[in-house]
Short mmCIF file of C-alpha atoms in Angstrom, two decimals:
data_model
loop_
_atom_site.label_atom_id
_atom_site.label_comp_id
_atom_site.label_asym_id
_atom_site.label_seq_id
_atom_site.Cartn_x
_atom_site.Cartn_y
_atom_site.Cartn_z
CA MET P 1 0.00 0.00 0.00
CA LEU P 2 2.83 2.39 0.84
CA ALA P 3 4.56 1.70 -2.48
CA ALA P 4 1.30 2.32 -4.34
CA ALA P 5 0.80 5.60 -2.51
CA LEU P 6 4.30 6.75 -3.36
CA CYS P 7 3.79 5.86 -7.01
CA ALA P 8 0.54 7.80 -7.08
CA THR P 9 2.20 10.91 -5.67
CA GLY P 10 5.20 10.59 -7.97
CA LEU P 11 7.66 10.39 -5.06
CA THR P 12 9.41 7.30 -6.39
CA ALA P 13 9.97 5.56 -9.69
CA CYS P 14 7.69 2.53 -9.78
CA SER P 15 7.24 -0.40 -12.10
CA SER P 16 6.75 -4.12 -11.89
CA THR P 17 10.50 -4.55 -12.33
CA GLY P 18 11.75 -1.53 -10.39
CA GLY P 19 12.63 -3.47 -7.24
CA LYS P 20 14.42 -6.14 -9.24
CA ARG P 21 16.39 -3.52 -11.18
CA ALA P 22 17.52 -1.86 -7.96
CA GLU P 23 18.57 -5.19 -6.50
CA ASP P 24 20.40 -6.13 -9.71
CA ALA P 25 22.23 -2.81 -9.58
CA ARG P 26 23.30 -3.42 -5.99
CA LYS P 27 24.52 -6.91 -6.85
CA ALA P 28 26.43 -5.63 -9.87
CA ALA P 29 28.11 -2.96 -7.76
CA ALA P 30 29.16 -5.50 -5.15
CA ALA P 31 30.46 -7.91 -7.79
CA GLN P 32 32.60 -5.14 -9.26
CA GLY P 33 33.89 -4.08 -5.86
CA ARG P 34 31.91 -0.84 -5.92
CA ALA P 35 29.88 0.59 -3.07
CA ALA P 36 26.11 0.70 -3.38
CA VAL P 37 25.94 3.86 -1.22
CA ASN P 38 27.55 7.28 -1.23
CA THR P 39 28.10 7.65 2.51
CA PRO P 40 31.57 8.54 3.89
CA ARG P 41 34.23 5.84 3.81
CA TRP P 42 34.13 4.90 7.48
CA THR P 43 36.55 2.41 9.00
CA PHE P 44 35.15 -0.56 10.94
CA ALA P 45 37.37 -3.07 12.75
CA MET P 46 36.60 -6.60 13.88
CA VAL P 47 38.50 -8.38 16.66
CA THR P 48 37.73 -12.06 17.33
CA HIS P 49 38.96 -14.89 19.54
CA SER P 50 39.76 -17.06 16.53
CA GLY P 51 42.84 -19.22 16.44
CA ASP P 52 44.82 -19.70 13.25
CA GLY P 53 43.23 -21.75 10.49
CA ASP P 54 39.67 -21.79 11.83
CA THR P 55 37.41 -21.93 8.77
CA PHE P 56 34.43 -20.68 10.78
CA TRP P 57 36.00 -17.25 11.03
CA ASP P 58 36.84 -17.24 7.34
CA ILE P 59 33.08 -17.39 6.74
CA VAL P 60 32.42 -14.58 9.25
CA GLN P 61 35.01 -12.45 7.47
CA SER P 62 33.48 -13.28 4.08
CA GLY P 63 30.15 -11.83 5.21
CA ALA P 64 31.77 -8.78 6.79
CA LYS P 65 33.85 -8.03 3.70
CA GLN P 66 30.83 -8.34 1.40
CA ALA P 67 28.85 -5.89 3.51
CA ALA P 68 31.87 -3.58 3.68
CA VAL P 69 32.04 -3.40 -0.12
CA LYS P 70 28.34 -2.58 -0.34
CA ASP P 71 28.49 0.02 2.42
CA ASN P 72 31.71 1.76 1.33
CA ILE P 73 33.50 0.63 4.49
CA ASN P 74 37.23 0.19 5.06
CA PHE P 75 37.20 -3.13 6.92
CA LEU P 76 40.00 -4.21 9.27
CA TYR P 77 40.32 -7.60 10.94
CA ALA P 78 42.51 -8.98 13.71
CA HIS P 79 42.29 -12.02 15.95
CA SER P 80 43.90 -13.85 18.84
CA ASP P 81 42.89 -16.87 20.85
CA GLU P 82 44.60 -15.27 23.85
CA ALA P 83 42.12 -13.02 25.67
CA GLN P 84 44.76 -10.52 26.82
CA GLN P 85 46.04 -10.06 23.27
CA GLN P 86 42.49 -9.72 22.02
CA ALA P 87 41.90 -6.89 24.49
CA GLN P 88 45.14 -5.24 23.33
CA LEU P 89 43.95 -5.43 19.72
CA ILE P 90 40.74 -3.65 20.71
CA ASP P 91 42.80 -0.94 22.43
CA SER P 92 44.94 -0.54 19.31
CA TYR P 93 41.85 0.11 17.18
CA VAL P 94 40.49 2.53 19.77
CA ALA P 95 43.80 4.40 19.53
CA LYS P 96 43.30 4.57 15.76
CA ASN P 97 39.86 6.07 16.39
CA VAL P 98 38.00 3.66 14.12
CA ASP P 99 34.40 4.51 13.31
CA GLY P 100 32.95 1.23 14.55
CA LEU P 101 34.09 -1.91 16.33
CA ILE P 102 32.91 -5.54 16.18
CA VAL P 103 34.14 -7.85 18.94
CA THR P 104 33.61 -11.34 20.33
CA LEU P 105 33.33 -12.00 24.04
CA ALA P 106 34.34 -15.62 24.44
CA LYS P 107 36.14 -14.66 27.66
CA PRO P 108 34.12 -11.64 28.77
CA ASP P 109 35.93 -10.87 32.03
CA ALA P 110 39.17 -10.26 30.12
CA MET P 111 37.41 -8.10 27.52
CA LYS P 112 35.21 -5.93 29.72
CA GLU P 113 37.54 -2.97 30.30
CA ALA P 114 38.75 -2.83 26.69
CA VAL P 115 35.15 -2.71 25.43
CA HIS P 116 34.30 -0.04 28.01
CA ARG P 117 37.24 2.05 26.79
CA ALA P 118 35.95 1.82 23.23
CA VAL P 119 32.44 2.87 24.25
CA LYS P 120 33.83 5.71 26.38
CA ALA P 121 35.81 6.90 23.35
CA GLY P 122 32.54 7.22 21.45
CA ILE P 123 33.09 4.22 19.20
CA PRO P 124 29.91 2.19 18.56
CA VAL P 125 30.43 -1.48 19.40
CA ILE P 126 28.55 -4.55 18.23
CA THR P 127 29.30 -7.97 19.72
CA VAL P 128 29.05 -11.13 17.63
CA ASN P 129 29.10 -14.89 18.17
CA SER P 130 29.81 -15.01 21.90
CA GLY P 131 28.93 -12.91 24.92
CA SER P 132 25.25 -12.25 24.33
CA GLU P 133 24.50 -12.31 28.04
CA VAL P 134 26.91 -9.43 28.83
CA SER P 135 26.82 -7.49 25.56
CA GLN P 136 24.31 -4.88 26.71
CA ALA P 137 25.98 -4.44 30.11
CA PHE P 138 29.31 -3.80 28.39
CA GLY P 139 27.73 -0.98 26.38
CA ALA P 140 27.38 -2.66 22.98
CA LEU P 141 24.59 -1.55 20.64
CA THR P 142 23.42 -5.13 20.09
CA HIS P 143 24.62 -8.72 19.83
CA ILE P 144 24.45 -10.88 16.69
CA GLY P 145 24.69 -14.65 16.90
CA GLN P 146 22.96 -17.63 18.38
CA ASP P 147 22.03 -18.20 22.01
CA GLU P 148 24.54 -20.90 22.90
CA THR P 149 22.39 -22.48 25.60
CA VAL P 150 19.39 -22.65 23.25
CA ALA P 151 21.63 -24.17 20.56
CA GLY P 152 22.84 -26.81 22.99
CA GLU P 153 19.28 -27.58 24.01
CA ALA P 154 18.40 -28.15 20.34
CA VAL P 155 21.25 -30.65 20.11
CA GLY P 156 20.05 -32.52 23.19
CA GLU P 157 16.57 -32.77 21.71
CA GLU P 158 17.97 -34.02 18.39
CA LEU P 159 20.04 -36.67 20.16
CA ASP P 160 16.89 -37.86 21.92
CA LYS P 161 15.07 -38.08 18.58
CA ARG P 162 17.90 -40.31 17.38
CA ALA P 163 17.55 -42.50 20.48
CA LYS P 164 21.10 -41.82 21.70
CA LYS P 165 21.92 -42.87 25.25
CA LYS P 166 25.46 -41.72 25.98
CA ALA P 167 27.11 -38.70 24.37
CA LEU P 168 30.50 -37.02 24.47
CA CYS P 169 30.69 -33.22 24.20
CA VAL P 170 34.15 -32.14 22.98
CA LEU P 171 35.27 -28.69 24.17
CA HIS P 172 38.29 -27.43 22.24
CA GLU P 173 38.96 -24.12 24.07
CA GLN P 174 39.05 -24.07 27.84
CA GLY P 175 37.61 -20.92 29.39
CA ASN P 176 35.31 -20.19 26.44
CA VAL P 177 31.96 -19.51 28.11
CA GLY P 178 30.07 -20.16 24.87
CA HIS P 179 31.45 -23.69 24.70
CA GLU P 180 30.43 -24.38 28.29
CA GLN P 181 26.95 -23.04 27.51
CA ARG P 182 26.61 -25.29 24.47
CA CYS P 183 27.46 -28.45 26.38
CA GLY P 184 25.36 -27.26 29.33
CA GLY P 185 22.41 -26.83 26.99
CA VAL P 186 22.88 -30.33 25.61
CA LYS P 187 22.92 -31.75 29.14
CA LYS P 188 19.75 -29.84 30.02
CA THR P 189 17.57 -31.49 27.36
CA PHE P 190 19.36 -34.76 26.58
CA GLY P 191 17.64 -37.71 28.22
CA GLY P 192 20.81 -39.79 28.21
CA GLU P 193 24.20 -39.37 29.87
CA LEU P 194 26.53 -36.57 28.73
CA GLN P 195 30.25 -36.37 29.40
CA ASN P 196 32.47 -33.37 28.64
CA LEU P 197 35.88 -33.93 27.08
CA TYR P 198 38.38 -31.05 27.10
CA VAL P 199 40.97 -31.07 24.31
CA ASP P 200 43.63 -28.72 22.98
CA GLY P 201 41.98 -27.26 19.88
CA THR P 202 45.29 -25.86 18.61
CA ASN P 203 46.68 -29.39 18.28
CA MET P 204 44.48 -31.47 15.97
CA PRO P 205 46.42 -34.73 16.44
CA ASP P 206 45.84 -34.33 20.18
CA VAL P 207 42.13 -33.75 19.56
CA GLN P 208 41.87 -36.95 17.53
CA ALA P 209 43.91 -38.98 20.01
CA SER P 210 41.84 -37.75 22.98
CA ILE P 211 38.54 -38.65 21.32
CA GLU P 212 39.90 -42.00 20.17
CA ALA P 213 41.07 -42.88 23.68
CA LYS P 214 37.68 -41.99 25.14
CA LEU P 215 35.80 -44.08 22.56
CA GLN P 216 38.10 -47.05 23.13
CA ALA P 217 37.70 -46.79 26.89
CA ASP P 218 33.91 -46.54 26.75
CA PRO P 219 32.20 -48.46 23.89
CA ALA P 220 28.80 -47.37 25.26
CA ILE P 221 29.31 -43.86 23.86
CA ASP P 222 26.94 -43.68 20.88
CA ALA P 223 27.28 -39.98 19.97
CA VAL P 224 30.14 -37.48 19.81
CA VAL P 225 29.33 -33.77 19.56
CA THR P 226 32.12 -31.43 18.47
CA LEU P 227 31.77 -27.67 18.89
CA GLY P 228 33.32 -26.61 15.60
CA ALA P 229 33.40 -27.89 12.02
CA PRO P 230 37.19 -28.50 11.84
CA PHE P 231 36.96 -30.86 14.81
CA ALA P 232 34.24 -33.01 13.28
CA ASP P 233 36.72 -34.56 10.86
CA ALA P 234 39.09 -35.37 13.74
CA ALA P 235 36.19 -37.10 15.50
CA VAL P 236 35.36 -39.09 12.37
CA GLN P 237 38.96 -40.30 12.14
CA ALA P 238 39.01 -41.10 15.86
CA LYS P 239 35.83 -43.15 15.45
CA LYS P 240 37.44 -45.20 12.67
CA THR P 241 40.64 -45.96 14.54
CA ALA P 242 38.75 -46.75 17.75
CA GLY P 243 36.38 -49.11 15.96
CA SER P 244 33.45 -47.21 17.45
CA LYS P 245 29.89 -47.08 16.14
CA ALA P 246 29.21 -43.67 17.68
CA GLU P 247 27.44 -41.05 15.54
CA ILE P 248 29.50 -37.90 14.96
CA ASP P 249 27.58 -34.62 15.14
CA THR P 250 28.89 -31.08 15.16
CA PHE P 251 28.27 -27.40 15.49
CA ASP P 252 28.89 -25.29 12.39
CA LEU P 253 29.30 -25.98 8.69
CA ASN P 254 32.08 -26.13 6.14
CA PRO P 255 32.46 -28.09 2.86
CA LYS P 256 33.75 -31.20 4.68
CA VAL P 257 30.79 -31.16 7.04
CA ALA P 258 28.31 -30.76 4.16
CA THR P 259 29.97 -33.66 2.34
CA GLY P 260 29.98 -35.73 5.53
CA LEU P 261 26.28 -35.14 6.01
CA GLN P 262 25.64 -36.26 2.45
CA SER P 263 27.69 -39.43 2.83
CA GLY P 264 26.34 -40.27 6.26
CA THR P 265 29.66 -40.04 8.10
CA LEU P 266 28.09 -37.20 10.09
CA GLY P 267 24.64 -37.32 11.60
CA PHE P 268 23.69 -33.64 11.87
CA ALA P 269 25.19 -30.17 12.21
CA VAL P 270 24.08 -27.01 14.01
CA ASP P 271 24.31 -23.99 11.73
CA GLN P 272 24.56 -20.54 13.33
CA GLN P 273 25.07 -18.85 9.95
CA PRO P 274 28.46 -17.16 10.54
CA TYR P 275 28.24 -15.32 7.21
CA LEU P 276 25.25 -13.46 8.61
CA GLN P 277 27.14 -12.63 11.79
CA GLY P 278 29.84 -10.82 9.85
CA TYR P 279 27.53 -9.28 7.25
CA GLU P 280 24.93 -8.00 9.68
CA ALA P 281 27.52 -6.63 12.11
CA VAL P 282 29.05 -4.40 9.44
CA ASP P 283 25.68 -3.49 7.97
CA LEU P 284 24.20 -2.59 11.35
CA LEU P 285 27.20 -0.42 12.22
CA TRP P 286 26.72 1.35 8.89
CA LEU P 287 23.02 1.83 9.63
CA TYR P 288 23.87 3.21 13.06
CA ARG P 289 26.42 5.69 11.66
CA TYR P 290 24.12 6.69 8.81
CA ASN P 291 20.70 6.66 10.44
CA ALA P 292 21.11 5.90 14.19
CA ASP P 293 19.34 2.56 13.65
CA VAL P 294 19.67 -0.23 16.23
CA LEU P 295 18.17 -3.72 15.97
CA GLY P 296 17.29 -6.13 18.75
CA GLY P 297 15.52 -3.89 21.24
CA GLY P 298 18.05 -4.89 23.89
CA LYS P 299 17.85 -8.56 22.92
CA PRO P 300 20.31 -10.55 20.76
CA VAL P 301 19.71 -10.69 17.01
CA LEU P 302 19.65 -14.47 16.53
CA THR P 303 21.26 -16.16 13.51
CA GLY P 304 20.67 -19.70 14.74
CA PRO P 305 20.45 -22.47 15.69
CA GLN P 306 19.33 -24.48 12.68
CA ILE P 307 19.67 -28.27 12.70
CA VAL P 308 21.06 -29.41 9.33
CA THR P 309 20.81 -33.06 8.26
CA LYS P 310 21.49 -35.21 5.21
CA ASP P 311 18.26 -33.93 3.67
CA ASP P 312 19.62 -30.36 3.68
CA ALA P 313 23.24 -31.04 2.76
CA ALA P 314 22.93 -31.10 -1.04
CA ALA P 315 21.30 -27.66 -1.15
CA LEU P 316 23.91 -26.18 1.20
CA LEU P 317 27.02 -27.74 -0.37
CA GLU P 318 27.27 -25.06 -3.07
CA TYR P 319 27.20 -22.34 -0.42
CA THR P 320 29.77 -24.00 1.81
CA GLU P 321 32.13 -24.40 -1.15
CA ARG P 322 31.95 -20.68 -1.94
CA GLY P 323 32.57 -19.85 1.73
CA THR P 324 29.24 -18.34 2.70
CA ARG P 325 27.76 -21.19 4.80
#
């Protein structure tokens, strides 16, 4: 009705193909590396708790960079799996007086003061992926990601549907509150027995060996849940060498996970749509700078969870291969 009214008053160009033409123009601009807006070239920085080689964060960056092209943003990225270094990276961007900041709060206590300094300096902050429960208290505009407890609960319910009785939850980063919340959520809804297994996520051979040893020691384990896509493959290999019949399930997607779902070597995956986390964070910072817009109303903007199974894998494989799912 609004569009019709605007057409009638001549306030906008209208046709049956006008919306499509505008969208095509935006896509063409992005494909050619051109901005779709004429706002100032602001600088936004993202600081995450990613370790080296984590494909999940490659997908987050892919979304952020795509939005940055569209919104005429100079995008900067830095990461460290050490909380103190992560806080120092935030301080370095505050010193550069960036126009917006995107941060993760996997270890919120170590990040609190650095985020406060950014907010005090007048830099708008959006948190992504982890830290939803403290984001508002730290002064962030909003949080984008999935509720980790809710995601874990969804996994517990799915394990029950699959009649699993004893599951192993593999935590690859000690001190990461989001990981504890995921496994805690699984335990809350899973009708069977859940055990936590802590591994060194920076050492994949150690991850595989630890899972293998646990499966060999306890043949009753009929499900292994990893908390990141790169660790699912290590669990699959551990299952083979241990001679276990346990189902391997995981959080997050990548091409190997999509292929594993198709082949049946993986049971299901929990997708929190990391591309959206990066894309929406940049886009919402742009909207805030341009129009003082804020989404969420004080609540997290949820990008998941979505349970993905063999039935979904074929449709998603194309997107995982191009790095957007």
